[in-house]
XYZ file of C-alpha atoms in Angstrom:
745
model
C 186.914 75.145 -17.630
C 184.239 75.443 -14.930
C 183.439 78.980 -16.100
C 183.101 77.871 -19.725
C 180.730 75.099 -18.687
C 178.596 77.544 -16.660
C 178.495 80.003 -19.549
C 177.378 77.304 -21.971
C 174.690 76.190 -19.502
C 173.452 79.783 -19.137
C 173.319 80.257 -22.895
C 171.450 76.970 -23.330
C 168.930 77.931 -20.641
C 168.434 81.371 -22.167
C 167.922 79.887 -25.624
C 165.398 77.371 -24.290
C 163.416 80.053 -22.476
C 163.510 82.244 -25.572
C 161.636 79.519 -27.445
C 158.659 79.801 -25.068
C 156.305 82.504 -26.435
C 155.316 85.101 -23.880
C 152.749 87.873 -23.674
C 153.374 91.147 -21.792
C 150.822 92.006 -19.110
C 149.158 95.350 -19.941
C 149.282 98.042 -17.270
C 146.463 97.712 -14.737
C 145.681 94.065 -15.526
C 146.201 92.999 -11.923
C 145.259 96.213 -10.143
C 142.987 99.162 -10.803
C 141.579 98.348 -14.256
C 141.529 94.560 -14.625
C 138.779 94.492 -17.258
C 140.593 96.933 -19.527
C 143.891 95.181 -18.945
C 142.523 91.696 -19.551
C 140.779 92.836 -22.728
C 144.112 94.195 -23.954
C 145.799 90.946 -22.891
C 143.241 89.043 -24.937
C 144.077 91.076 -28.046
C 147.795 90.508 -27.603
C 147.292 86.801 -26.941
C 145.069 86.509 -29.990
C 147.836 87.927 -32.169
C 150.294 85.286 -30.902
C 147.983 82.268 -30.723
C 148.516 79.459 -33.218
C 147.225 75.887 -33.358
C 147.369 73.376 -36.209
C 144.196 71.652 -35.016
C 141.320 73.692 -36.513
C 138.695 72.790 -33.890
C 141.032 73.514 -31.015
C 142.171 76.748 -32.681
C 138.610 77.995 -33.180
C 137.613 77.061 -29.618
C 140.415 79.202 -28.215
C 140.015 81.901 -30.853
C 136.362 82.691 -30.143
C 137.097 83.026 -26.426
C 139.912 85.463 -27.082
C 137.713 87.398 -29.482
C 134.931 87.631 -26.894
C 137.386 88.835 -24.270
C 138.812 91.353 -26.751
C 135.344 92.726 -27.503
C 135.379 91.411 -31.089
C 131.836 90.065 -30.913
C 131.077 89.646 -34.615
C 134.350 87.786 -35.150
C 133.609 85.602 -32.124
C 130.217 84.664 -33.587
C 131.873 83.834 -36.913
C 134.401 81.588 -35.140
C 131.637 79.753 -33.246
C 129.745 79.151 -36.499
C 132.906 77.897 -38.205
C 133.505 75.517 -35.289
C 129.974 74.114 -35.590
C 130.438 73.489 -39.305
C 133.627 71.563 -38.579
C 132.033 69.473 -35.822
C 128.862 68.669 -37.775
C 127.082 67.501 -34.624
C 124.046 65.258 -35.166
C 120.467 66.572 -34.818
C 119.034 66.747 -31.322
C 122.119 68.299 -29.798
C 122.237 71.899 -28.721
C 124.474 74.091 -30.912
C 127.818 74.112 -29.178
C 128.663 77.301 -27.239
C 125.180 78.687 -27.735
C 125.477 80.522 -24.428
C 128.431 82.491 -25.751
C 126.774 83.279 -29.061
C 123.776 84.715 -27.189
C 126.178 86.718 -25.017
C 128.135 87.990 -28.043
C 124.980 89.079 -29.848
C 123.703 90.834 -26.751
C 126.984 92.664 -26.189
C 127.169 93.719 -29.831
C 123.620 95.105 -29.646
C 124.265 96.761 -26.285
C 127.442 98.505 -27.449
C 126.024 99.469 -30.846
C 122.995 101.467 -29.712
C 122.990 101.490 -25.908
C 120.207 98.932 -25.523
C 120.251 97.702 -21.910
C 122.195 94.442 -21.725
C 119.262 92.619 -20.087
C 116.972 93.547 -22.975
C 119.588 92.738 -25.597
C 120.353 89.367 -24.005
C 116.698 88.352 -23.772
C 116.145 89.280 -27.418
C 119.211 87.343 -28.532
C 118.201 84.350 -26.396
C 114.707 84.230 -27.906
C 116.036 84.668 -31.436
C 118.490 81.773 -31.117
C 116.489 79.373 -28.936
C 113.082 79.644 -30.622
C 114.110 77.919 -33.885
C 115.512 74.906 -32.027
C 113.443 71.747 -31.723
C 112.357 70.736 -28.227
C 115.120 68.187 -27.800
C 117.883 70.613 -28.741
C 116.378 73.365 -26.595
C 116.263 71.008 -23.612
C 119.912 70.078 -24.125
C 120.854 73.749 -24.450
C 119.767 74.677 -20.934
C 122.688 72.949 -19.255
C 125.261 75.174 -20.956
C 123.605 78.280 -19.491
C 123.874 77.018 -15.922
C 127.164 77.184 -14.091
C 128.387 77.630 -10.550
C 129.495 81.246 -10.434
C 131.521 81.009 -7.158
C 133.667 78.274 -8.702
C 134.197 80.386 -11.825
C 135.216 83.329 -9.651
C 137.594 81.106 -7.709
C 139.174 79.899 -10.977
C 139.687 83.507 -12.083
C 141.158 84.510 -8.727
C 143.560 81.576 -8.882
C 144.781 82.646 -12.331
C 145.164 86.241 -11.198
C 147.171 85.066 -8.193
C 149.495 83.069 -10.467
C 150.135 86.187 -12.557
C 150.660 88.485 -9.588
C 154.017 90.233 -9.622
C 154.812 89.301 -13.221
C 155.278 91.614 -16.167
C 154.740 88.951 -18.801
C 153.238 85.495 -19.004
C 153.965 82.383 -21.028
C 151.381 82.164 -23.799
C 149.719 79.120 -22.213
C 149.297 80.959 -18.898
C 147.932 84.023 -20.667
C 145.374 81.831 -22.429
C 144.263 80.324 -19.116
C 143.946 83.747 -17.488
C 141.918 85.193 -20.360
C 139.722 82.104 -20.506
C 138.934 82.268 -16.777
C 138.045 85.959 -17.099
C 135.963 85.408 -20.230
C 133.932 82.593 -18.635
C 133.309 84.444 -15.392
C 132.339 87.770 -16.948
C 129.946 86.150 -19.427
C 128.133 84.029 -16.841
C 128.048 86.836 -14.287
C 126.363 89.014 -16.922
C 123.656 86.649 -18.154
C 122.900 84.249 -15.278
C 120.361 86.585 -13.612
C 118.105 86.206 -16.674
C 118.451 82.471 -17.435
C 115.683 81.030 -15.252
C 113.035 83.454 -16.453
C 114.097 83.088 -20.090
C 113.849 79.289 -20.074
C 110.547 79.432 -18.193
C 109.110 81.625 -20.955
C 110.464 79.260 -23.602
C 109.007 76.250 -21.759
C 105.577 77.888 -21.607
C 105.676 78.217 -25.382
C 106.867 74.645 -25.979
C 104.840 72.596 -23.480
C 101.462 72.094 -21.873
C 102.271 71.993 -18.162
C 100.157 70.921 -15.182
C 102.074 71.063 -11.922
C 99.402 70.514 -9.283
C 97.593 67.341 -10.300
C 96.070 64.984 -7.742
C 95.195 61.504 -8.985
C 92.707 59.512 -6.904
C 93.254 55.804 -6.326
C 90.403 53.261 -6.034
C 91.058 53.160 -2.288
C 90.617 56.904 -1.901
C 94.240 57.994 -1.604
C 95.455 60.985 -3.596
C 98.699 60.953 -5.543
C 100.534 64.167 -6.355
C 101.653 64.408 -9.985
C 103.221 66.717 -12.568
C 102.352 66.491 -16.280
C 104.380 67.942 -19.160
C 103.590 67.289 -22.815
C 104.779 68.877 -26.048
C 102.614 71.658 -27.475
C 103.805 70.924 -30.988
C 101.249 68.152 -31.535
C 97.603 67.635 -30.737
C 97.754 63.918 -31.471
C 97.528 61.404 -28.606
C 100.995 60.384 -27.491
C 102.652 57.476 -25.732
C 103.296 58.462 -22.131
C 106.193 57.904 -19.737
C 105.898 57.778 -15.953
C 108.391 57.872 -13.132
C 106.884 57.112 -9.733
C 109.109 58.106 -6.836
C 109.221 58.793 -3.128
C 111.905 61.443 -3.708
C 109.588 64.450 -3.784
C 111.679 67.252 -5.196
C 109.825 69.467 -7.660
C 113.028 70.606 -9.389
C 114.075 67.015 -10.060
C 110.550 66.119 -11.136
C 110.347 69.074 -13.504
C 113.633 68.198 -15.186
C 112.645 64.536 -15.619
C 109.233 65.413 -17.015
C 110.564 68.104 -19.329
C 113.235 65.803 -20.742
C 110.709 63.129 -21.653
C 108.373 65.740 -23.171
C 111.265 67.191 -25.165
C 111.661 63.749 -26.718
C 108.026 63.659 -27.804
C 106.334 61.851 -24.917
C 103.566 62.907 -22.605
C 105.431 62.815 -19.324
C 104.188 62.327 -15.775
C 106.166 62.348 -12.549
C 104.125 61.092 -9.599
C 105.102 60.956 -5.941
C 104.471 58.173 -3.468
C 101.385 58.425 -1.284
C 101.722 61.253 1.243
C 104.418 63.112 -0.693
C 104.100 66.449 -2.458
C 100.505 67.671 -2.337
C 99.100 64.302 -1.271
C 97.349 64.582 2.128
C 97.785 60.902 3.014
C 100.200 59.213 5.407
C 103.715 58.508 4.093
C 104.382 54.767 3.983
C 107.607 53.786 2.172
C 107.303 50.583 0.097
C 103.757 49.771 1.282
C 101.390 51.146 -1.386
C 103.571 52.103 -4.331
C 102.497 49.227 -6.553
C 98.770 49.828 -6.323
C 99.203 53.607 -6.437
C 101.476 53.517 -9.494
C 98.969 51.226 -11.217
C 96.205 53.739 -10.453
C 98.245 56.552 -12.006
C 98.934 54.424 -15.096
C 95.218 53.689 -15.514
C 94.471 57.405 -15.158
C 97.109 58.315 -17.753
C 95.777 55.824 -20.279
C 92.284 57.343 -20.019
C 93.392 60.925 -20.767
C 92.672 62.480 -24.190
C 96.368 63.270 -24.703
C 97.308 59.577 -24.277
C 97.305 56.899 -26.970
C 96.820 54.295 -24.233
C 100.478 53.202 -24.082
C 102.526 53.884 -20.937
C 106.153 53.179 -20.122
C 107.837 53.563 -16.743
C 111.406 54.579 -16.035
C 113.657 55.584 -13.151
C 116.389 54.442 -10.833
C 116.726 53.018 -7.330
C 113.386 53.482 -5.526
C 111.786 54.591 -8.805
C 112.943 51.320 -10.363
C 111.434 49.353 -7.476
C 108.052 51.052 -8.063
C 108.042 49.713 -11.619
C 108.248 46.138 -10.404
C 105.728 46.938 -7.679
C 103.316 48.212 -10.343
C 103.785 45.007 -12.348
C 102.339 43.012 -9.457
C 99.043 44.693 -10.393
C 99.492 44.331 -14.184
C 97.907 47.614 -15.346
C 96.941 46.927 -18.993
C 98.391 50.167 -20.357
C 101.891 49.489 -18.981
C 103.819 48.287 -22.029
C 107.501 48.684 -21.056
C 109.727 49.482 -18.078
C 113.268 50.877 -18.064
C 114.850 50.334 -14.651
C 118.260 51.245 -13.300
C 119.952 50.434 -10.000
C 116.718 48.732 -8.965
C 115.940 48.405 -5.280
C 114.436 45.042 -4.300
C 113.002 45.330 -0.760
C 114.175 42.502 1.455
C 116.762 41.423 -1.126
C 119.224 44.315 -1.328
C 117.669 46.877 1.052
C 117.463 47.296 3.987
C 119.328 44.013 4.189
C 121.436 41.893 1.864
C 121.788 38.202 2.566
C 119.516 38.929 5.575
C 122.194 41.216 7.064
C 120.928 44.730 7.853
C 123.090 47.674 6.792
C 123.352 50.925 8.730
C 123.431 53.245 5.721
C 119.686 52.714 5.341
C 118.923 53.735 8.938
C 118.821 57.468 8.083
C 116.701 56.951 4.976
C 113.179 56.707 6.527
C 113.499 60.148 8.118
C 114.828 61.517 4.829
C 111.785 60.431 2.831
C 109.005 60.084 5.411
C 109.386 62.979 7.842
C 107.791 65.617 5.601
C 106.059 66.100 2.247
C 109.344 66.710 0.451
C 112.757 65.523 1.680
C 114.714 66.094 4.883
C 118.031 66.952 3.258
C 119.513 68.546 6.383
C 119.091 65.429 8.496
C 120.073 62.975 5.771
C 123.179 64.948 4.891
C 124.419 65.132 8.487
C 127.261 62.671 7.987
C 128.755 63.490 11.387
C 125.551 62.433 13.134
C 125.380 59.099 11.352
C 129.063 58.290 11.845
C 128.657 59.093 15.520
C 125.607 56.844 15.762
C 127.476 53.936 14.147
C 130.421 54.426 16.471
C 128.420 54.909 19.671
C 126.080 51.998 19.033
C 128.951 49.672 18.161
C 130.978 50.739 21.172
C 128.018 50.435 23.548
C 127.323 46.782 22.821
C 123.583 47.439 23.022
C 120.974 45.697 20.904
C 120.851 46.606 17.220
C 117.174 47.249 17.819
C 118.219 50.099 20.142
C 119.636 52.278 17.351
C 116.712 54.770 17.575
C 117.163 55.065 21.341
C 120.899 55.648 20.942
C 120.233 58.238 18.242
C 117.572 59.847 20.424
C 114.946 59.979 17.653
C 112.163 57.455 16.987
C 112.419 55.520 13.719
C 109.195 53.510 13.386
C 109.865 52.427 9.791
C 113.240 50.975 10.768
C 111.628 49.300 13.794
C 109.124 47.640 11.506
C 111.830 46.412 9.158
C 113.673 44.740 12.022
C 110.553 42.768 12.845
C 111.039 41.005 9.493
C 114.593 39.605 9.412
C 113.606 36.885 6.946
C 112.274 37.360 3.448
C 108.735 36.793 4.664
C 105.298 37.831 3.408
C 105.955 41.418 4.514
C 108.719 41.765 1.918
C 107.225 39.412 -0.632
C 104.110 41.569 -0.906
C 106.143 44.453 -2.330
C 107.293 42.965 -5.658
C 106.360 40.041 -7.940
C 106.954 36.542 -6.596
C 107.325 33.195 -8.297
C 104.650 32.680 -10.918
C 103.916 36.433 -11.035
C 106.926 36.776 -13.312
C 105.478 34.337 -15.825
C 102.782 36.871 -16.648
C 105.202 39.745 -17.262
C 105.226 39.821 -21.050
C 106.352 43.409 -21.644
C 109.883 44.526 -22.582
C 112.204 45.318 -19.677
C 115.467 47.244 -19.805
C 117.667 47.024 -16.709
C 120.889 48.979 -16.219
C 123.303 48.622 -13.346
C 126.990 48.869 -12.547
C 129.769 46.738 -11.177
C 130.055 49.241 -8.312
C 126.297 49.647 -7.806
C 125.148 48.381 -4.419
C 121.742 47.646 -5.983
C 123.241 45.332 -8.607
C 122.047 42.351 -6.595
C 118.476 43.682 -6.789
C 118.705 44.230 -10.553
C 119.947 40.666 -11.017
C 117.254 39.291 -8.713
C 114.521 40.636 -10.988
C 116.294 39.352 -14.099
C 116.888 35.883 -12.700
C 113.358 35.476 -11.354
C 111.824 36.739 -14.594
C 113.831 34.304 -16.716
C 113.263 31.383 -14.347
C 109.521 31.792 -14.693
C 109.470 33.007 -18.309
C 112.575 31.847 -20.226
C 111.598 33.814 -23.338
C 111.116 37.086 -21.438
C 112.088 40.246 -23.307
C 114.390 41.363 -20.503
C 117.601 43.184 -21.428
C 120.475 43.880 -19.040
C 123.269 46.429 -19.457
C 126.105 46.637 -16.937
C 129.291 48.668 -16.894
C 131.740 50.343 -14.495
C 129.039 52.451 -12.866
C 127.912 53.138 -9.309
C 124.433 53.702 -7.912
C 123.894 57.273 -9.107
C 125.752 57.093 -12.411
C 122.677 55.935 -14.318
C 120.852 59.110 -13.272
C 123.657 61.688 -13.376
C 125.960 60.550 -16.182
C 129.326 58.802 -16.331
C 132.115 60.956 -14.844
C 135.830 60.639 -15.715
C 136.288 58.721 -12.457
C 133.828 56.399 -10.734
C 134.835 55.956 -7.096
C 138.492 56.231 -8.051
C 138.274 53.995 -11.137
C 138.777 55.500 -14.605
C 136.231 53.909 -16.971
C 137.341 52.863 -20.427
C 136.386 55.265 -23.209
C 133.622 52.999 -24.545
C 131.963 52.967 -21.109
C 131.488 56.754 -21.122
C 128.026 56.635 -22.688
C 124.860 58.654 -22.088
C 122.761 56.083 -20.251
C 119.673 58.282 -20.210
C 119.904 58.791 -23.972
C 120.213 55.020 -24.369
C 117.061 54.562 -22.292
C 115.138 57.011 -24.493
C 116.399 55.303 -27.650
C 115.167 51.999 -26.219
C 111.731 53.496 -25.486
C 111.617 54.783 -29.060
C 112.330 51.219 -30.163
C 109.736 49.401 -28.059
C 106.986 52.048 -28.087
C 107.464 53.670 -31.489
C 109.100 51.051 -33.665
C 112.484 52.746 -34.043
C 115.629 50.702 -34.526
C 116.971 48.928 -31.471
C 120.126 50.533 -30.036
C 123.152 48.558 -31.199
C 124.596 48.493 -27.707
C 121.666 46.291 -26.629
C 122.439 43.538 -29.116
C 122.145 40.748 -26.535
C 119.930 39.945 -23.590
C 123.027 40.576 -21.469
C 125.341 43.414 -22.484
C 128.449 44.192 -20.470
C 131.454 46.444 -20.693
C 134.682 44.563 -20.158
C 136.678 46.744 -17.800
C 140.261 47.017 -18.944
C 139.484 45.865 -22.492
C 137.695 49.009 -23.757
C 134.978 46.925 -25.374
C 131.382 45.784 -24.943
C 130.217 42.185 -25.208
C 126.813 40.619 -25.662
C 125.341 37.248 -24.705
C 121.970 35.502 -24.615
C 122.059 34.856 -20.848
C 124.118 35.354 -17.701
C 125.505 31.831 -17.990
C 126.520 32.446 -21.610
C 128.789 35.328 -20.622
C 131.555 32.834 -19.825
C 132.888 30.004 -21.952
C 134.303 28.001 -19.047
C 134.713 27.951 -15.261
C 138.035 28.081 -13.474
C 137.905 26.459 -10.045
C 140.284 27.760 -7.408
C 140.572 26.314 -3.900
C 141.023 28.412 -0.761
C 144.263 26.907 0.460
C 145.609 27.846 3.907
C 149.211 28.524 4.792
C 150.769 28.447 8.252
C 152.386 31.844 7.741
C 149.064 33.442 6.724
C 149.938 33.782 3.030
C 146.827 31.923 1.936
C 146.581 31.025 -1.721
C 144.095 30.179 -4.428
C 145.230 26.834 -5.787
C 144.084 24.292 -8.334
C 143.876 21.292 -6.014
C 141.727 20.759 -2.912
C 143.157 20.263 0.555
C 140.112 18.901 2.421
C 141.771 18.671 5.840
C 143.854 21.830 5.735
C 142.389 24.652 7.794
C 142.421 28.446 7.735
C 141.397 29.589 11.207
C 139.645 32.891 11.762
C 139.023 34.092 15.306
C 136.703 37.065 15.952
C 136.476 38.724 19.343
C 133.177 40.607 19.303
C 133.954 42.140 22.687
C 136.778 44.156 21.104
C 135.246 47.431 19.907
C 138.494 49.342 19.473
C 137.659 49.845 15.793
C 134.510 51.833 16.550
C 135.717 54.826 14.528
C 136.630 52.816 11.438
C 135.336 54.091 8.094
C 135.187 52.115 4.821
C 137.198 53.284 1.848
C 135.168 55.531 -0.495
C 137.026 54.198 -3.536
C 137.102 50.914 -5.435
C 140.822 51.220 -6.181
C 143.073 50.978 -3.110
C 146.679 50.251 -2.271
C 145.855 47.794 0.515
C 143.058 45.508 1.637
C 141.038 46.576 4.637
C 141.571 44.350 7.662
C 137.794 44.039 7.989
C 137.755 42.065 4.733
C 138.884 38.912 6.562
C 141.322 36.329 5.266
C 142.884 36.983 1.854
C 143.555 34.165 -0.637
C 145.787 35.076 -3.602
C 146.238 33.390 -6.935
C 149.531 33.123 -8.758
C 150.150 36.009 -11.193
C 148.264 35.464 -14.419
C 150.621 34.435 -17.223
C 148.403 36.114 -19.788
C 145.489 38.526 -19.785
C 142.300 36.703 -18.787
C 138.739 37.877 -19.169
C 136.350 37.238 -16.268
C 132.726 37.443 -17.362
C 129.550 36.555 -15.488
C 128.417 35.432 -12.049
C 130.718 33.391 -9.861
C 129.754 30.582 -7.504
C 131.454 29.298 -4.386
C 131.222 26.411 -1.963
C 132.396 27.067 1.569
C 133.394 24.131 3.752
C 133.768 25.054 7.427
C 133.119 24.442 11.092
C 131.862 27.089 13.485
C 131.869 27.168 17.280
C 128.629 29.174 17.330
C 125.077 28.793 16.058
C 125.339 31.399 13.317
C 127.587 33.947 11.623
C 127.365 36.705 9.027
C 130.038 36.423 6.376
C 131.391 38.796 3.764
C 133.233 37.768 0.634
C 134.838 39.759 -2.144
C 136.917 39.383 -5.302
C 139.671 41.796 -6.343
C 142.247 42.172 -9.044
C 145.636 42.886 -7.508
C 147.624 44.592 -10.224
C 151.343 44.103 -10.730
C 152.008 47.442 -9.019
C 150.083 46.357 -5.915
C 146.757 48.154 -6.334
C 143.474 46.402 -5.620
C 140.402 46.875 -7.822
C 137.028 45.768 -6.434
C 135.420 43.287 -8.820
C 132.506 41.780 -6.868
C 131.324 41.192 -3.309
C 128.451 39.868 -1.224
C 127.115 39.276 2.288
C 125.283 36.304 3.747
C 123.829 35.276 7.100
C 124.714 31.590 7.203
C 121.469 30.563 8.876
C 119.558 31.907 5.852
C 121.918 30.577 3.176
C 119.599 27.727 2.173
C 116.338 29.667 2.503
C 116.225 33.465 2.814
C 112.841 33.244 4.547
C 113.426 30.527 7.164
C 116.299 30.656 9.604
C 118.143 27.389 10.142
C 120.708 27.631 12.934
C 123.981 25.765 12.553
C 125.174 23.009 14.840
C 128.314 24.195 16.565
C 131.401 22.105 15.829
C 129.777 20.284 12.918
C 131.266 20.483 9.442
C 128.991 22.473 7.123
C 128.914 23.334 3.463
C 127.271 26.507 2.165
C 126.931 27.384 -1.481
C 127.003 30.951 -2.723
C 125.049 31.547 -5.909
C 123.016 34.289 -7.588
C 126.020 36.531 -7.043
C 127.109 39.814 -8.577
C 128.720 39.836 -12.015
C 132.363 39.969 -12.985
C 133.323 41.924 -16.089
C 137.056 42.538 -16.145
C 140.059 41.776 -18.341
C 142.593 40.831 -15.688
C 145.994 41.889 -16.952
C 148.953 39.580 -17.317
C 150.952 39.807 -14.099
C 147.884 40.554 -11.995
C 146.500 38.234 -9.339
C 142.934 37.472 -8.307
C 142.417 37.906 -4.573
C 139.430 36.484 -2.698
C 138.659 37.724 0.801
C 136.444 35.814 3.181
C 135.531 36.695 6.717
C 132.969 37.311 9.414
C 131.271 40.699 9.464
C 132.421 42.808 12.401
C 132.342 46.511 11.669
C 130.444 49.546 13.002
C 128.271 50.126 9.922
C 126.617 46.692 9.868
C 124.289 44.687 12.036
C 126.324 42.241 14.131
C 125.523 38.566 14.476
C 127.274 37.300 17.606
C 126.339 33.694 16.940
C 124.314 33.036 20.105
C 121.313 31.823 18.131
C 119.125 34.675 19.324
C 117.703 37.097 16.798
C 120.775 39.291 16.035
C 118.768 42.484 16.539
C 118.295 41.414 20.176
C 121.849 40.331 20.964
C 123.939 42.415 23.346
C 127.623 42.393 24.130
C 126.930 39.830 26.855
C 125.892 37.359 24.134
C 129.336 37.462 22.536
C 130.847 35.162 25.188
C 133.959 33.398 23.861
C 135.453 34.561 20.561
C 133.856 33.167 17.417
C 136.062 30.650 15.654
C 135.471 29.558 12.104
C 137.671 27.004 10.369
C 137.677 27.213 6.584
C 138.754 23.945 4.982
C 140.926 23.774 1.880
C 138.123 22.055 -0.011
C 136.313 25.412 -0.088
C 136.454 26.759 -3.600
C 135.319 29.485 -5.934
C 134.359 29.002 -9.578
C 135.411 31.998 -11.628
C 133.669 32.546 -14.976
C 136.242 32.845 -17.782
C 135.615 33.942 -21.357
C 138.165 32.709 -23.889
């Protein structure tokens, strides 16, 4: 009976394997004649390949035909695929790089024309008829990282090593890897020169401009404008301290491809500017000078818009302090707000910014080698933390002067030094131009973006200021939305082209085109976990009600978020600042984790949600506590804890308690006295919390190597040393402390 069972099992296994189509490996495929063998493999695979989906079939078919040397058939398959897709205007024809390659190979093999000549002729013939926008989009398909392609091919060859036949799927992968590598290896040497020639035909280009300011400084600038029209055009400007001519060229070319006269200008002292480099100090007046210059040029119709992210978003607000008449719209993303979100948030300085001054201010371009030396900066954090020396001594510990950082530390409050950089108070009332602001739930600069929005609307309630926020981090707005953002997989509707949205918005406000549907409200947010966008007239209108939860202590440490206050119940947190055993700690690089970091502080957990609940908008909190010191820096955060135990970051913030009432004037706390601090103007929540999930709030005192430490002595924290720590800090959080979560029904 055992033998019969084994025989039946063998027959079943053999029958199952017989159902898997295979392709024999031609002789020499993995040894002496791989090109000949792989071409033969492509022909055999082509004969066996089937797919009921026509687009998928054609996509595989043209690759096999290219690899088999069937160039005319490959071109026909690519054309058939394009007809099926029916892509909208403005996009590059899909797989244009392979059509150029196929045409070149056909010409080369037909009459012996050198491949380089044949490729350049095919490139010009196919690219020249495209409009500027499509030609710009096409360039990305021609660029690829050849070492990675070679590594992919080698990996496929290694998988096939020692085999005489391959499953059809494996054969397809091997042929595809070979086809991609051989095509790119053949044409990449000619791509840069070919696009440069095409650009010269399409655009008027001035790379070495110097624009003089009224004060006598000179600003380095690049101008690109379409050659297809002689009419004056609206102009777009990005003004940045990140002097990289390749980045500048791509930005300028993209705007010109969309029909704008485009200028990229560098901060004073950067690029070809001979002046001193002074981050944040002169950008507003210098950007205004460039705008005035642009408006006076014959190629300008007198209308200028500004765009850009991070520092380049800050310069837009800095320019608005000077109200240049030609500036008619700004499109900001991940906006830096000096003194608000960098180099400090909640008046707490952050170490990540320490390396930045040398990166941008040590030469006319950028010091990538120094800035990218992660080992150096981790070592500095660890050594400084372990040493117990003053925070002000970071440059001495590093061994390199940092005068910009030194100057920042002389302004721990939001004083006139910071206030001079961006609009203040009534300045916002005069900002009557449209503003588009984009940010992300995982963007550290979100607090800066919201600061500008809130101040603008406080001073001008009817301001044309539009916000868009989704599951993005700081660089997403500039580089595109990847399949994963810091470990989180965005919903399908969040995977949008944010730069294309920005251009569509400029077309709307500067040219009268239709407004993008995604910007239907003043506030537009993607609801994480719901695969949808929502729109509201204000931040407060995002939610329909508030759900108050109290931070309730428990003797066993299982603190909860409850619905009733417990004014005399206490959660005790004790922080020993003399303990530096965590000097080598590193924060998690992801926003989805299986455990909370101990540095987060105390964790308060809600009951599991009985039904899915949408959190939408800013939260507020009131903290009721006593402290045995004169001051403390606190950190707070909100997470969703899913039913399977994972934690998703939803929002966070930092606050020096002595600046909680007034970010400019420090007000020390009376030790032992009961205090109440309110947290407002916080980051936004935008998440559909699943049924069975919990909300977790963490609250604690900041003690970690990558932050400024506030030991609570009452001295300026930058001057405190380990000797100022004295007895451990004790903070008692009372059960009347609560958080108000914004809920949308």
